[in-house]
Each structure stands twice: as structure tokens, then as C-alpha cells.
Short mmCIF file of C-alpha atoms in Angstrom, two decimals:
data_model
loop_
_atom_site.label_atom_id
_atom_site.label_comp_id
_atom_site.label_asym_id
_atom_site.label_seq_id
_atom_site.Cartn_x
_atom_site.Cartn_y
_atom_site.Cartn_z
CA UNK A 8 0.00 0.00 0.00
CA UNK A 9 1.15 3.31 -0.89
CA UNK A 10 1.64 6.30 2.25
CA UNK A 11 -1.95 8.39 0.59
CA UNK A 12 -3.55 4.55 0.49
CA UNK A 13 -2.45 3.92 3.89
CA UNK A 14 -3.90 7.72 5.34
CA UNK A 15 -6.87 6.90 3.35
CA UNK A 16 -7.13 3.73 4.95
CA UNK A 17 -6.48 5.21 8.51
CA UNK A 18 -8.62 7.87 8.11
CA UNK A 19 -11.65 4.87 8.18
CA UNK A 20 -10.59 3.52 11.37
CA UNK A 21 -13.65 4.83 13.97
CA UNK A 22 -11.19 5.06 16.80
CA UNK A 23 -9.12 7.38 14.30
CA UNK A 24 -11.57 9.56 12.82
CA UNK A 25 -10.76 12.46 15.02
CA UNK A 26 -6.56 12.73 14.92
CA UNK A 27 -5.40 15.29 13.42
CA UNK A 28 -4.28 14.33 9.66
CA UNK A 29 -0.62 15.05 10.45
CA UNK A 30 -0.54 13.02 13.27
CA UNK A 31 -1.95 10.02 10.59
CA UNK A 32 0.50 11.20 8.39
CA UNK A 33 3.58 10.31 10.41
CA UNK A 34 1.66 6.65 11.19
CA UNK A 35 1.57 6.00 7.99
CA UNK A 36 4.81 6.72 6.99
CA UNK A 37 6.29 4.55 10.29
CA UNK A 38 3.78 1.45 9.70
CA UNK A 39 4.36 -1.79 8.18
CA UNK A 40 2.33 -3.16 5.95
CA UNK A 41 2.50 -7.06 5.95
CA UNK A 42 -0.19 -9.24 4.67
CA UNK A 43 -1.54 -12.48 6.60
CA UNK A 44 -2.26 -15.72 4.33
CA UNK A 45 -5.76 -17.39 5.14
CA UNK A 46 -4.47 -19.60 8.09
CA UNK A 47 -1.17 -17.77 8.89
CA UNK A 48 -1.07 -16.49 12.50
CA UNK A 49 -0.78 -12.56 13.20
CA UNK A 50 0.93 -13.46 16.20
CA UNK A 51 1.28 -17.41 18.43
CA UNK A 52 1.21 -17.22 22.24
CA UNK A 53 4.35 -16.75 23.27
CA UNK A 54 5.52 -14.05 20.67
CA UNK A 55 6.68 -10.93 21.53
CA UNK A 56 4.36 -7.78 21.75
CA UNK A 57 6.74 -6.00 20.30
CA UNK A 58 4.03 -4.39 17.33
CA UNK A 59 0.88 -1.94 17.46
CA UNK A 60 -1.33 -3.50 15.04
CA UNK A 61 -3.75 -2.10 12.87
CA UNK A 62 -6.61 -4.22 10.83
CA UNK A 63 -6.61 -3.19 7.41
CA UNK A 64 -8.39 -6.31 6.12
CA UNK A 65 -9.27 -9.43 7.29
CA UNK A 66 -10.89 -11.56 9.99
CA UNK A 67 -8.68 -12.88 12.94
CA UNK A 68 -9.76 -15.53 15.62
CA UNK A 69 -8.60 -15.34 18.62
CA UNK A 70 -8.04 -18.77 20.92
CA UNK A 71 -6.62 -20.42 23.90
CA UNK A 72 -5.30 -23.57 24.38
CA UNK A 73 -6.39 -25.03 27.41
CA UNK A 74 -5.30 -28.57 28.35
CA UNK A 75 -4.74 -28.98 24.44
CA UNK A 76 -8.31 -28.10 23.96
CA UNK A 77 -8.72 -24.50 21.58
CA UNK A 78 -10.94 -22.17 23.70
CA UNK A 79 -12.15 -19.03 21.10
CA UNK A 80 -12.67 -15.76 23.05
CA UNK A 81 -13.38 -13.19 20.41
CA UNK A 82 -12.14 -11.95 17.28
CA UNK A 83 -9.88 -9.04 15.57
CA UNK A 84 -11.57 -7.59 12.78
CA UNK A 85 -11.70 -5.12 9.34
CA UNK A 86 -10.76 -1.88 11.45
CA UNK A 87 -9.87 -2.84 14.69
CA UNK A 88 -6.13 -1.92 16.67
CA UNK A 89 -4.45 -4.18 18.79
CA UNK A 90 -1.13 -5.63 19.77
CA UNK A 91 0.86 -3.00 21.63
CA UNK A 92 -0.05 -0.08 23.20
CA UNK A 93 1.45 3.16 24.98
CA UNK A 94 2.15 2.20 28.66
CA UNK A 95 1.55 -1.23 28.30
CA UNK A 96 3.47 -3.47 30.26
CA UNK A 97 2.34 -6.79 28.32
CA UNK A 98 5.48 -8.38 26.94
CA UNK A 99 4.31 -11.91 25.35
CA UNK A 100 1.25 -12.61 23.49
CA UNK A 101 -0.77 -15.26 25.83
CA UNK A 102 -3.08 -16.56 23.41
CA UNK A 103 -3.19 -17.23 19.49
CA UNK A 104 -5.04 -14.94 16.36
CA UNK A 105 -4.87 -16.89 13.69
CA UNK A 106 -6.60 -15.53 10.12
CA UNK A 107 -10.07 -16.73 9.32
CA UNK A 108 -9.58 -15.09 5.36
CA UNK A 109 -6.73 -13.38 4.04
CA UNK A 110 -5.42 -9.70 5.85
CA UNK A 111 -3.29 -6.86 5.22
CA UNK A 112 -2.29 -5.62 8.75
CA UNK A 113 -0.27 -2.20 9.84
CA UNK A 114 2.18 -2.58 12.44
CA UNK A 115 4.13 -0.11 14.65
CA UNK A 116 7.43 -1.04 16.06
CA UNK A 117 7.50 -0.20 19.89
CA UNK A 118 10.98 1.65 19.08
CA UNK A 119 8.60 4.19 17.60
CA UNK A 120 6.55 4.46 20.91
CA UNK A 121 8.68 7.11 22.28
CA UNK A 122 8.25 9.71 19.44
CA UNK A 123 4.63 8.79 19.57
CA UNK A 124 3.62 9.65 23.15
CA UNK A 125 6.03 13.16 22.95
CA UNK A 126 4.83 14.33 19.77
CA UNK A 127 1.22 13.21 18.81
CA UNK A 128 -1.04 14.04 21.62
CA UNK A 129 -4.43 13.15 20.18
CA UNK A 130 -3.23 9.64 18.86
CA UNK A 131 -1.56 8.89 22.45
CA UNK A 132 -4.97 9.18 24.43
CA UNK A 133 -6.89 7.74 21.76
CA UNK A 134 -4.74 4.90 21.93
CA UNK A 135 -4.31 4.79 25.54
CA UNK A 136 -8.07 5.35 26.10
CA UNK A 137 -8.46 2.08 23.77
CA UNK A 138 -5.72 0.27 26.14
CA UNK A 139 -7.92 1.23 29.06
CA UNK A 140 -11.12 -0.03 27.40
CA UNK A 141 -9.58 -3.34 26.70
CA UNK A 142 -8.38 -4.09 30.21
CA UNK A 143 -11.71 -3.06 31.72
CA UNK A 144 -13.19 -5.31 29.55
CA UNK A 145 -9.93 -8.39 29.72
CA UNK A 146 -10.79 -7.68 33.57
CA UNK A 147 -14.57 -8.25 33.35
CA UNK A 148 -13.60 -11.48 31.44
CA UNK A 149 -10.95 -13.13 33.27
CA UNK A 150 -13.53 -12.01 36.69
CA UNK A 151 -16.14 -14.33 35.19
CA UNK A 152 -14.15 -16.94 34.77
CA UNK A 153 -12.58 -16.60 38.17
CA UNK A 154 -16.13 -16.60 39.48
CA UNK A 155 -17.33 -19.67 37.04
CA UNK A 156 -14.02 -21.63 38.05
CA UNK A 157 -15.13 -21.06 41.76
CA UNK A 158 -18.82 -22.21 41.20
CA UNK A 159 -17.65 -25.46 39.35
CA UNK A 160 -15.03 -26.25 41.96
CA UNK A 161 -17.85 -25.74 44.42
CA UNK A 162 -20.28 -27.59 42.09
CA UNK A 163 -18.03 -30.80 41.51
CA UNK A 164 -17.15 -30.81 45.70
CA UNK A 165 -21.25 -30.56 46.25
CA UNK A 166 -21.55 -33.26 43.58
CA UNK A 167 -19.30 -35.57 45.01
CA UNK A 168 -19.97 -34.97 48.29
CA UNK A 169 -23.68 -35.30 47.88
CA UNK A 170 -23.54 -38.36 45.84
CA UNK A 171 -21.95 -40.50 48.63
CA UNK A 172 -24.19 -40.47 51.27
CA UNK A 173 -27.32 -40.14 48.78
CA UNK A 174 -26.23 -43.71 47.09
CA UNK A 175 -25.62 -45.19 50.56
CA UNK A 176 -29.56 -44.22 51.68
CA UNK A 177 -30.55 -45.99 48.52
CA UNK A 178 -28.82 -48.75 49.50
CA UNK A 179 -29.53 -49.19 52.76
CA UNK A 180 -33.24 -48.21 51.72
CA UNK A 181 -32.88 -51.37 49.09
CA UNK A 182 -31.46 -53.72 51.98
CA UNK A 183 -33.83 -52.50 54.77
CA UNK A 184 -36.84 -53.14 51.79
CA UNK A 185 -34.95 -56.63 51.35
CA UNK A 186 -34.84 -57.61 54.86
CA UNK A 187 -38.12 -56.79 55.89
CA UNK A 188 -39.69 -59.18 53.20
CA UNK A 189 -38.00 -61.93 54.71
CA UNK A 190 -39.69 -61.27 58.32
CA UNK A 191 -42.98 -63.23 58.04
CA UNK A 192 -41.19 -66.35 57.38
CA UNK A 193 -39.50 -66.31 60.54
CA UNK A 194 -41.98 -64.66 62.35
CA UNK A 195 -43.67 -68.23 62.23
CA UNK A 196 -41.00 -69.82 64.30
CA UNK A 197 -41.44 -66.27 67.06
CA UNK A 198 -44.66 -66.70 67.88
CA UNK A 199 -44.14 -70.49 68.78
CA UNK A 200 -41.79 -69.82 71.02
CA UNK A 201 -42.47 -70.66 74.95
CA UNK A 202 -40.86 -68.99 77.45
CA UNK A 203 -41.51 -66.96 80.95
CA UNK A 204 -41.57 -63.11 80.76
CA UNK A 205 -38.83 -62.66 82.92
CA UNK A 206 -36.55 -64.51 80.08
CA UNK A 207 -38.11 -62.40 77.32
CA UNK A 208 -36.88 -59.39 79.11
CA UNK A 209 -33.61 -60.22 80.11
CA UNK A 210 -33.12 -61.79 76.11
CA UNK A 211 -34.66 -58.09 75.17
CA UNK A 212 -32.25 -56.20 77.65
CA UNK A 213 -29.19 -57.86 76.34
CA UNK A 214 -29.98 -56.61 72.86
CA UNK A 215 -30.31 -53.53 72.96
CA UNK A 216 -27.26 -53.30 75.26
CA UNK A 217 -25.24 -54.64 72.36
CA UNK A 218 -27.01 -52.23 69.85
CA UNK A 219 -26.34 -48.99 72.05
CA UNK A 220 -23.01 -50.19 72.71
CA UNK A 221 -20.13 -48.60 70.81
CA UNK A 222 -17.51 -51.28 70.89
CA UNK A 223 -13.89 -50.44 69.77
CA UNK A 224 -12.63 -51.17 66.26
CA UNK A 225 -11.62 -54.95 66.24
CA UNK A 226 -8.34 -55.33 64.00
CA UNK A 227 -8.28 -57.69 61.11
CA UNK A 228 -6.98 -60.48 63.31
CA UNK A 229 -9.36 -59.71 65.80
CA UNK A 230 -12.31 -60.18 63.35
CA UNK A 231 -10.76 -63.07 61.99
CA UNK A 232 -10.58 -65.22 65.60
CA UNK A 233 -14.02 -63.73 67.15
CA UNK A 234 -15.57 -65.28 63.47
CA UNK A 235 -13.47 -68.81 63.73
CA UNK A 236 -14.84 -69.08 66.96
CA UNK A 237 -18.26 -68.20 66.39
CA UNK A 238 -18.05 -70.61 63.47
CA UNK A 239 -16.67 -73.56 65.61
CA UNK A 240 -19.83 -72.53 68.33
CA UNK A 241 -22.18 -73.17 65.87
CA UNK A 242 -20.58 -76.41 64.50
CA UNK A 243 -22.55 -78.00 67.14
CA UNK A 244 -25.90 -76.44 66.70
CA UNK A 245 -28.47 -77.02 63.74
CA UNK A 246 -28.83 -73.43 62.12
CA UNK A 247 -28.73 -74.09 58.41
CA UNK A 248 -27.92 -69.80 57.95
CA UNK A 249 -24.97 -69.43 60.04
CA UNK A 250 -22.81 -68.20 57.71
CA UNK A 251 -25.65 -65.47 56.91
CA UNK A 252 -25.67 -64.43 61.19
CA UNK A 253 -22.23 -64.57 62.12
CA UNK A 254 -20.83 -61.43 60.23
CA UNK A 255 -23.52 -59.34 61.78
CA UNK A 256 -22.89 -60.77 65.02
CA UNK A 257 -18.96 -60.28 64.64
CA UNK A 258 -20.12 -56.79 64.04
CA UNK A 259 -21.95 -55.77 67.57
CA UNK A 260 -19.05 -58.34 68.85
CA UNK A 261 -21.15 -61.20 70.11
CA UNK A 262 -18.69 -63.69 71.20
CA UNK A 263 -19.66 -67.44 72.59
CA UNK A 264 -20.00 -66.22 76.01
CA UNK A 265 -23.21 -64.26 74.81
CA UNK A 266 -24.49 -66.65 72.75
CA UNK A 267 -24.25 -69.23 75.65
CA UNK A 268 -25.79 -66.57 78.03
CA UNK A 269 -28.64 -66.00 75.68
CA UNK A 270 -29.05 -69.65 75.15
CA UNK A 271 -29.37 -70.37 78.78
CA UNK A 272 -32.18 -68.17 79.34
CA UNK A 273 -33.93 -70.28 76.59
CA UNK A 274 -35.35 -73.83 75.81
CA UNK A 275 -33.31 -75.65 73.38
CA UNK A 276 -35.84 -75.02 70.44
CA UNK A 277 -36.46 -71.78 71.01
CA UNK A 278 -32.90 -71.02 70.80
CA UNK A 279 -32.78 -70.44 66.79
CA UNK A 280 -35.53 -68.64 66.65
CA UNK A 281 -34.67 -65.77 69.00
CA UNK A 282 -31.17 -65.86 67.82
CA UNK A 283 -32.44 -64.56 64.44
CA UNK A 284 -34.32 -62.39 65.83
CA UNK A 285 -31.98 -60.81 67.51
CA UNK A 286 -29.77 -60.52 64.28
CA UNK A 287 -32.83 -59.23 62.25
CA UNK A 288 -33.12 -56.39 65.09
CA UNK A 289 -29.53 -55.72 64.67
CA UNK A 290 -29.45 -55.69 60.66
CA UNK A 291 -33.03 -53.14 60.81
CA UNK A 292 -30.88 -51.16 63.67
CA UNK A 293 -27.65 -51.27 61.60
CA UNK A 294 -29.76 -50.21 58.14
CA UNK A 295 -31.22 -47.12 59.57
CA UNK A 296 -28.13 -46.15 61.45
CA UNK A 297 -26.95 -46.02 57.86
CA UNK A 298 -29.41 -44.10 56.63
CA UNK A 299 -29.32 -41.64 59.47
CA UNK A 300 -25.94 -40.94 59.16
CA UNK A 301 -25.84 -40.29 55.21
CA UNK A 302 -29.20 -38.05 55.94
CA UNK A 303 -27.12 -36.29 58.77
CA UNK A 304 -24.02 -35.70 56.15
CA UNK A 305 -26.35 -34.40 53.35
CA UNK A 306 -27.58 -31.94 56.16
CA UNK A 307 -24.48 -30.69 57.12
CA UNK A 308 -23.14 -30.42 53.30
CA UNK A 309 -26.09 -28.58 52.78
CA UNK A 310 -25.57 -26.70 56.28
CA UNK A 311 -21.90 -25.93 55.13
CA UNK A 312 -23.45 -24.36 51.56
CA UNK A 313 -26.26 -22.07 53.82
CA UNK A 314 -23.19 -21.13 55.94
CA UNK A 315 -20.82 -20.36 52.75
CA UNK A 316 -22.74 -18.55 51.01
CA UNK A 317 -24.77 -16.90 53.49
CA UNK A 318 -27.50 -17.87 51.85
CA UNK A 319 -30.55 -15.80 53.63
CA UNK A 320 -28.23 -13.52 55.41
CA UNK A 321 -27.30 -10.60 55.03
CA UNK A 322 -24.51 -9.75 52.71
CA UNK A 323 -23.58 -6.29 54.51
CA UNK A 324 -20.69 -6.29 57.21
CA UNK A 325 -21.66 -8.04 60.16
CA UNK A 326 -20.16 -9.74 62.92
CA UNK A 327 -18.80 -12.95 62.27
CA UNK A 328 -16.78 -16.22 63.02
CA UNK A 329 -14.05 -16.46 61.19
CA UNK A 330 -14.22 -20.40 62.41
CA UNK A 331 -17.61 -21.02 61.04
CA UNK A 332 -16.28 -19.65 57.64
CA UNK A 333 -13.07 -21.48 57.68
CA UNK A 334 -14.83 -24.90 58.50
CA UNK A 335 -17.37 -24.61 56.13
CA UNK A 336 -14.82 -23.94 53.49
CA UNK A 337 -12.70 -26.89 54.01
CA UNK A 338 -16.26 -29.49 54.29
CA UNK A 339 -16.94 -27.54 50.36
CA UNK A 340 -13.68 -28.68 49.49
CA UNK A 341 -13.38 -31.76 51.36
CA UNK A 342 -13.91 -34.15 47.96
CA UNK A 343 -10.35 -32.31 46.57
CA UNK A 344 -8.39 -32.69 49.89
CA UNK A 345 -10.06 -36.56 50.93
CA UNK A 346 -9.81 -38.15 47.93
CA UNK A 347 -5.94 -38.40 47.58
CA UNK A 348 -5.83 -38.51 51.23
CA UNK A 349 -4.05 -35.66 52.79
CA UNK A 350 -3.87 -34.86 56.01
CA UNK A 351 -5.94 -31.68 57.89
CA UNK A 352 -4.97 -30.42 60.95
CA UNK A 353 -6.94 -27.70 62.37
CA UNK A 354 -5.83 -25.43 65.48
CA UNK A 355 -8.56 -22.48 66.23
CA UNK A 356 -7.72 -20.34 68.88
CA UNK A 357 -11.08 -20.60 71.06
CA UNK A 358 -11.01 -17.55 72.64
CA UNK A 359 -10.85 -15.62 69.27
CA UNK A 360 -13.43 -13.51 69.33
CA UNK A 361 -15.99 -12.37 66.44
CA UNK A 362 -14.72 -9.45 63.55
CA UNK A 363 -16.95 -7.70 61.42
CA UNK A 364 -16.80 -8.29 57.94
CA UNK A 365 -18.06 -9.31 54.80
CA UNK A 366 -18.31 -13.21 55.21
CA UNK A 367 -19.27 -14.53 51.61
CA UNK A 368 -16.26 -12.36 50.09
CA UNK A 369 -14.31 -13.49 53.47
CA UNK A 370 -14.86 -17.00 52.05
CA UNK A 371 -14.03 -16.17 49.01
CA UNK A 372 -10.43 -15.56 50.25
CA UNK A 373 -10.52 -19.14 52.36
CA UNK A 374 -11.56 -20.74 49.12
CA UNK A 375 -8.72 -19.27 47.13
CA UNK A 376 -6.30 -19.49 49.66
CA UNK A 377 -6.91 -22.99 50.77
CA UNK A 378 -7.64 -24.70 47.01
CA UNK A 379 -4.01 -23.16 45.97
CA UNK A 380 -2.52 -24.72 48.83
CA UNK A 381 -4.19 -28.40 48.25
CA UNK A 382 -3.07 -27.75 44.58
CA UNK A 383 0.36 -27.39 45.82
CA UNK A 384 0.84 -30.17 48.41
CA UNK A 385 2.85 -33.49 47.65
CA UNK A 386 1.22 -36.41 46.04
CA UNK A 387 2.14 -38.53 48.97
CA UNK A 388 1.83 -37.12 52.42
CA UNK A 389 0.26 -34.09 51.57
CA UNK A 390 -0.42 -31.99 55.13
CA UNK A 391 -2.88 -28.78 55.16
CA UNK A 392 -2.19 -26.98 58.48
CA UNK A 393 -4.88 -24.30 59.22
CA UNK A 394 -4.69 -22.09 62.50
CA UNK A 395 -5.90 -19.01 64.33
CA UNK A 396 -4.51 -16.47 66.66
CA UNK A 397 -6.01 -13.05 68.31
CA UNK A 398 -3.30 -10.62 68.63
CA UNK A 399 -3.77 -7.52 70.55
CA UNK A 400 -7.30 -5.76 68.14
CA UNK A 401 -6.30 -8.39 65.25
CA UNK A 402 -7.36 -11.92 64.37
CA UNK A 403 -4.93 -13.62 62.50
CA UNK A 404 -5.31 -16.97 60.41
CA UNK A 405 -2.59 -19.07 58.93
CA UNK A 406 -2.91 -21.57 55.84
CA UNK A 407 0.03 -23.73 55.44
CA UNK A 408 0.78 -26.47 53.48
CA UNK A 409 3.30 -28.84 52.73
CA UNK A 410 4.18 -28.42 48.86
CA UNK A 411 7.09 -27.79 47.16
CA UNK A 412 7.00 -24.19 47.78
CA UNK A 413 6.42 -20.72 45.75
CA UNK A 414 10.29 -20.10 43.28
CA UNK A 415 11.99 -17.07 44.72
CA UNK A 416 11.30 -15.16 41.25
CA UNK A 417 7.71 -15.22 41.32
CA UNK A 418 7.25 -14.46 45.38
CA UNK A 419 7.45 -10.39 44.74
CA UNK A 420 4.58 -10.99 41.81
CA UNK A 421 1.98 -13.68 43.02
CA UNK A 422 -0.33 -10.81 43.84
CA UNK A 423 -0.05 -9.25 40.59
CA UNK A 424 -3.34 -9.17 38.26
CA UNK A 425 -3.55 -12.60 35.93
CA UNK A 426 0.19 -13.82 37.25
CA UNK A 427 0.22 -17.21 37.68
CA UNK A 428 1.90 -20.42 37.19
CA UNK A 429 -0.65 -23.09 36.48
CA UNK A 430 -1.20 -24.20 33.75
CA UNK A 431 -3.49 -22.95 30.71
CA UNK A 432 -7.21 -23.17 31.93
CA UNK A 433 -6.37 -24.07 35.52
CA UNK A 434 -6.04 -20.59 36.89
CA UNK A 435 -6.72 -16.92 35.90
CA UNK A 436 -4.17 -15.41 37.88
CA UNK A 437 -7.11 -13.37 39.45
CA UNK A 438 -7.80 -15.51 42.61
CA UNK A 439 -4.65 -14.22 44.75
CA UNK A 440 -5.19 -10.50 43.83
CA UNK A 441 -9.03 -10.52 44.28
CA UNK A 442 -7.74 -11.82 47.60
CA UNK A 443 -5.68 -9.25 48.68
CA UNK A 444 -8.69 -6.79 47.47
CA UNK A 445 -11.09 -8.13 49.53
CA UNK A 446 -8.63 -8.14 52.74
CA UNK A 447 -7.82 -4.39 51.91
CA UNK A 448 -11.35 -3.58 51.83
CA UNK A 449 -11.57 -5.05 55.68
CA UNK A 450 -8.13 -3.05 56.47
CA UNK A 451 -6.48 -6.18 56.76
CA UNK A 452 -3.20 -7.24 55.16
CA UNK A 453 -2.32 -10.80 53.61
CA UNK A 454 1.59 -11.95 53.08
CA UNK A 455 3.20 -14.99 52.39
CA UNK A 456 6.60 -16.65 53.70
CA UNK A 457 7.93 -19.48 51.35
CA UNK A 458 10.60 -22.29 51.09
CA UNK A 459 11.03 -25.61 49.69
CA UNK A 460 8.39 -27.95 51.93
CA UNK A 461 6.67 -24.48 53.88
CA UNK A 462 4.69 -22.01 52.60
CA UNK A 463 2.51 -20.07 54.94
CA UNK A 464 -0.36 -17.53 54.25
CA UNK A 465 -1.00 -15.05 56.58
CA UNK A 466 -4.05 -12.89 56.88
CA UNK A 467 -4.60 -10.47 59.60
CA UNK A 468 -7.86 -8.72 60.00
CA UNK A 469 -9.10 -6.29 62.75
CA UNK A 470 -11.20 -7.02 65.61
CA UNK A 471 -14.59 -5.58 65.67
CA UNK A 472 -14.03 -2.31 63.07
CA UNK A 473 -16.46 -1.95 60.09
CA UNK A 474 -14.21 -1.17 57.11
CA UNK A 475 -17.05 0.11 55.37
CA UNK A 476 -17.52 2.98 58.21
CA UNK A 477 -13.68 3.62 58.36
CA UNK A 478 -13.42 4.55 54.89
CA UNK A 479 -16.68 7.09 54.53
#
């Protein structure tokens, strides 16, 4: 393209409709014109920003790569300017544009930047005014996905977590439905039995002692001998579904002493009968003890969400337990730390009393701090080490794991806006700096102290003062 072609050309840009025509001028005489084959790639992650680039033709898609998967965000059409910009500090393209149909693109080499900024005015702020606009809006992106990355994380713990103890009522429910179809049968053989009421009650009274009981775990050699033995007891009595009763019985630890006491209180045909009775009572006790228990854990998942979220609270500051926030973070994101079996220790300081703050964004901070830290313990022996401590007016809490630590280079920049290590589609880079952001709003402060097999977060917040009233 020829310099009046390329002015021409310039002069149709929107964003350049207003700049003076001798500030265009000197553009066009500085810009490169290079033309993009359908297919060919303005620029590959990992390139230099080194160009501003102007869209004189041509349609350019912009992707990702995210776990080898391409993720489209938007597009860089017929007209539009991107690539470098005055004041910007990007230095390497993160994702891909490659051309949809065939373009002719201008492009300014950053050693011009200089004679830009001190000699053009109007084509400075209109180009820094279009930097601006495009992080506002990278922001509003890379926010959404923060938030979306949150909700699925939450969503797949909730998931998990709920599916357990709901396909453990089913079941039990199956079981219990089982078992009880198999009463009348035996209920025969009951109601023949003849015995004084004095030995009905003392047979009735021994149950439920063994089905209130908590007995301590057996080991596997323990189980193994109180069942051989149990086994060899029976040997000598004519029960055709032993081996169906002595597991249960193992379980509630009936030994031979308390099948002999139980027999004794009996006549030798009624004996079989009330045995299995006894076990039936134990397998409908055992069966809804199931099913109570799974109910109970759905409750307090769904107890833990309530409590998150603050669902039906309200969201203003407010005076809160930093505990209650902290726990009900860790049972959210107990399917990520449980299922490769690390360990959890938690030390709250009791007599740390209540702050006022804003407790969904407060757990907002738990979730980010505590998810990086499971992300960067060990494969084996992983150890998440979560404390409090009052200090003088401040409550401070301390997230430490295990891992392999944060590299010296990156320590002074973790906090920075969309830094981050992980890899492609596992992390914005927003979660640590929305962190700090939210602690700043309660006049807090968050640091970190790192080395190989230790890193420690540290957030201190003050005790009973509403940030919101300090800062009007």
C-alpha cells in the first residue's frame, strides 16, 4: 500500500476519525504493511508484543489452548487496533489470532513508541483510552471466569460430596426393603416360642445393650478369631444360615459367652428362633443407622453451603466467626483434599473472638487461599495446616501447606493481576489479587513466607471495626 492509500485507509478507522491528519500522516509513513495468508497467524502465544497492530483487512480468531483443547474468546476484525499499546506493560502474546480469510495488517514497532507519546497528543490518548477499554473489559472477562471456576469447583465438591451419602440411603433403603420381606417367614417360628416373661426381658435387655453399645474397632486379626470361633460354636448347633448371622454378630461383637448366656435363658428349640431375631433387630438397627448418618451428612453439606454462602443472610458487614467460615470452606472442598488422602490439621484459637466483615467475600479468600494450597501439596503425604490467633485488636489466620513451595522469582509478583503459574485453563491469575482486594477492603493485610516444603499464608484482620464505616 502506498503512504496516501495507507492515510486513506487510517482515516476509516472509527477510533481514528478524530486525529489530526498530520498526526496520521507520520503513522503512515512509520507502519508496516505485511499481509496475513488465510491460516497464517498474526501473532502465536508466546511471541513478543513488540508491534501496534492495525486491521486493514481481514478476519482474525482469537483462541486459547487449554489442556490442548482451543478455547475461542473473540475476534480481531476489518478496522480494529491491537497488539501494543502506549504504557503497556504486556510483553508476550498469551493466546493465538490466527486468520479466518486473508489480511493486510499495519504494524508499529515499539521503538517508535517514544516519538509517539512526545509528539502526537491526540493519537496517544486515543490509543491509551483504547488500552484502558480493553483491560476493563480483559478484567470483566478473566472475573467471570474466576467466578465460574469457583462455582464449578464448588459444584463438583457438592456433587461428590452429595452423591456419597445419597447412594448409601438408597442402599440401605434397598437392603432395609430386602430384609423386611424376609420377616414373616421367621416370624412363624417367634410366635411359637415358649418362654416366661422374665426370660423375654432379660433376652430383650441384652440386645439392645449390644445395639447402644459402641464397641472399639476390632483389628483384622481380631475379626478373623471372634468369626473362627463363632463358626466352631455353631458347629454344634443345627442353624442351616450361620454363615448369613455370624458377620452381623462379629459386628456388635457377640462372642460365645453371649451366645451361651442367651441360650441359657432359653429352651433348646427356642434357641434359633430368637437368635435370628436378635440378628434381624440388629441388621433393621444397623440399616437405619446407615441411613441416618448419610441423611445427617447431606444436612451438614447442605448446612456448610447455607453457611458459605450466606444464603438468607445478610450480605452487609456483620459480625462474624471467622471459624464457622473457615470450616465450612474446608467441608466444600473436602472431595479435593479426601480423595488423595491428605492430612488436615486444624488449630482455632477458642477464645478468638468475632470481627466484622463481609463473610461470603471473606470465604471467598478461604476458598482461594486454601484450594491453591491443596493444589500445591505433595502427592504422597500431603499436610494442610490451618490455624488461628487473636493478637492484641487483630485476628490472624494461617494456611500452610506442605508443597514444594512458591520459586523465589515469582514471590514479589503472586499478587499481581492474571500472574500465575498453572497451567493454561487451571487458573486466571485473578484468585490471589481478588484476595488481597477483599482483605484491603476489611483493612487487613495478607503476606506470604515461602521455602522448599513451607509455605505459609498469613491474613490479619481487625477485631470488631467496620471497614465500610472507616473509609466514609
Amino acid at each position: 500500500m502506498k503512504n496516501n492509500k495507507i492515510i486513506e485507509g487510517l482515516q476509516k478507522f472509527p477510533l481514528l476519525q478524530s486525529i489530526p491528519e498530520k498526526q496520521l500522516q507520520w503513522l503512515g509513513e512509520h507502519l508496516e504493511i505485511a499481509e496475513v495468508p488465510k491460516g497464517g497467524y498474526l501473532f502465536e502465544r508466546g511471541s513478543p508484543i513488540d508491534h501496534l497492530l492495525l486491521i486493514f483487512e481481514g478476519d482474525f480468531e482469537l483462541y486459547l489452548l487449554q489442556n490442548n483443547n482451543r478455547k475461542a474468546f473473540g475476534r480481531l476484525q476489518k478496522y480494529d487496533i491491537s497488539g501494543l499499546l502506549p504504557f503497556s506493560r504486556a510483553k508476550e502474546a498469551s493466546g493465538f489470532a490466527v486468520a479466518i480469510k486473508p489480511g493486510k495488517v499495519g504494524r508499529l514497532h515499539r521503538n517508535h513508541l517514544k516519538e509517539l507519546i512526545q509528539g502526537h497528543y491526540e493519537l496517544t490518548e486515543v490509543l491509551v483510552h483504547e488500552m484502558n477499554n480493553r483491560i476493563r473489559n480483559i478484567t470483566q472477562i478473566e472475573v467471570q471466569n474466576e467466578k465460574l471456576i469457583a462455582l464449578g469447583k464448588l459444584s463438583a465438591g457438592l456433587a461428590h460430596e452429595l452423591n456419597n451419602p445419597a447412594s448409601a440411603m438408597v442402599r440401605s433403603a434397598a437392603l432395609l426393603q430386602q430384609h423386611l420381606m424376609g420377616l414373616p417367614a421367621d416370624f412363624k417360628q417367634v410366635i411359637k416360642i415358649k418362654t416366661e416373661d422374665e426370660a423375654i426381658d432379660e433376652v430383650n435387655r441384652f440386645m439392645y445393650q449390644k445395639l447402644e453399645e459402641k464397641p472399639t474397632e476390632l483389628t483384622l486379626l481380631e475379626k478373623n478369631t471372634l468369626e473362627d470361633d463363632l463358626y466352631d460354636w455353631f458347629s454344634d448347633c443345627s442353624l442351616d444360615d450361620k454363615y448369613d448371622l455370624v458377620p452381623l454378630l462379629v459386628e456388635y461383637q457377640f462372642n460365645t459367652e453371649d451366645l451361651q448366656f442367651v441360650k441359657s435363658l432359653l429352651r433348646e428349640e427356642d434357641f434359633n428362633p430368637v437368635l435370628k431375631w436378635i440378628v434381624q433387630n440388629m441388621t433393621t438397627h444397623k440399616t437405619v443407622t446407615d441411613i441416618k448418618e448419610a441423611s445427617s451428612r447431606i444436612e451438614t453439606l447442605v448446612q456448610s453451603v447455607k453457611t458459605y454462602s450466606y444464603m438468607d443472610q445478610s450480605l452487609d458487614f456483620q459480625l462474624l466467626d471467622l471459624h464457622q467460615g473457615l470450616q465450612s470452606t474446608l467441608n466444600v472442598l473436602n472431595h479435593k483434599i479426601g480423595k488423595v488422602g491428605h492430612e488436615v490439621i486444624t488449630k482455632f484459637d477458642q477464645n478468638l473472638p468475632k470481627i466484622k466483615g463481609l463473610p461470603g467475600e471473606l470465604n471467598q479468600v478461604w476458598t482461594n487461599l486454601i484450594d491453591n494450597a491443596i493444589d500445591a501439596l505433595p502427592d504422597k503425604d500431603g499436610k494442610l495446616t490451618i490455624w488461628t490467633k487473636g493478637r492484641g485488636n487483630f485476628a490472624n489466620v494461617y494456611i500452610q501447606d506442605n508443597g514444594h513451595g512458591i520459586p523465589e522469582e515469582y514471590a514479589n509478583r503472586i499478587f499481581e493481576p492474571f500472574f500465575t503459574t498453572k497451567e493454561v485453563g487451571k487458573g486466571t491469575g485473578l484468585g490471589l489479587d481478588v484476595t488481597q482486594k477483599i482483605i484491603k477492603q476489611h483493612n487487613g493485610q495478607v503476606k506470604v513466607t515461602s521455602k522448599p516444603g513451607e509455605t505459609i499464608f498469613e491474613v490479619c484482620l481487625p477485631i470488631g471495626q467496620n471497614s465500610e464505616e472507616e473509609n466514609t
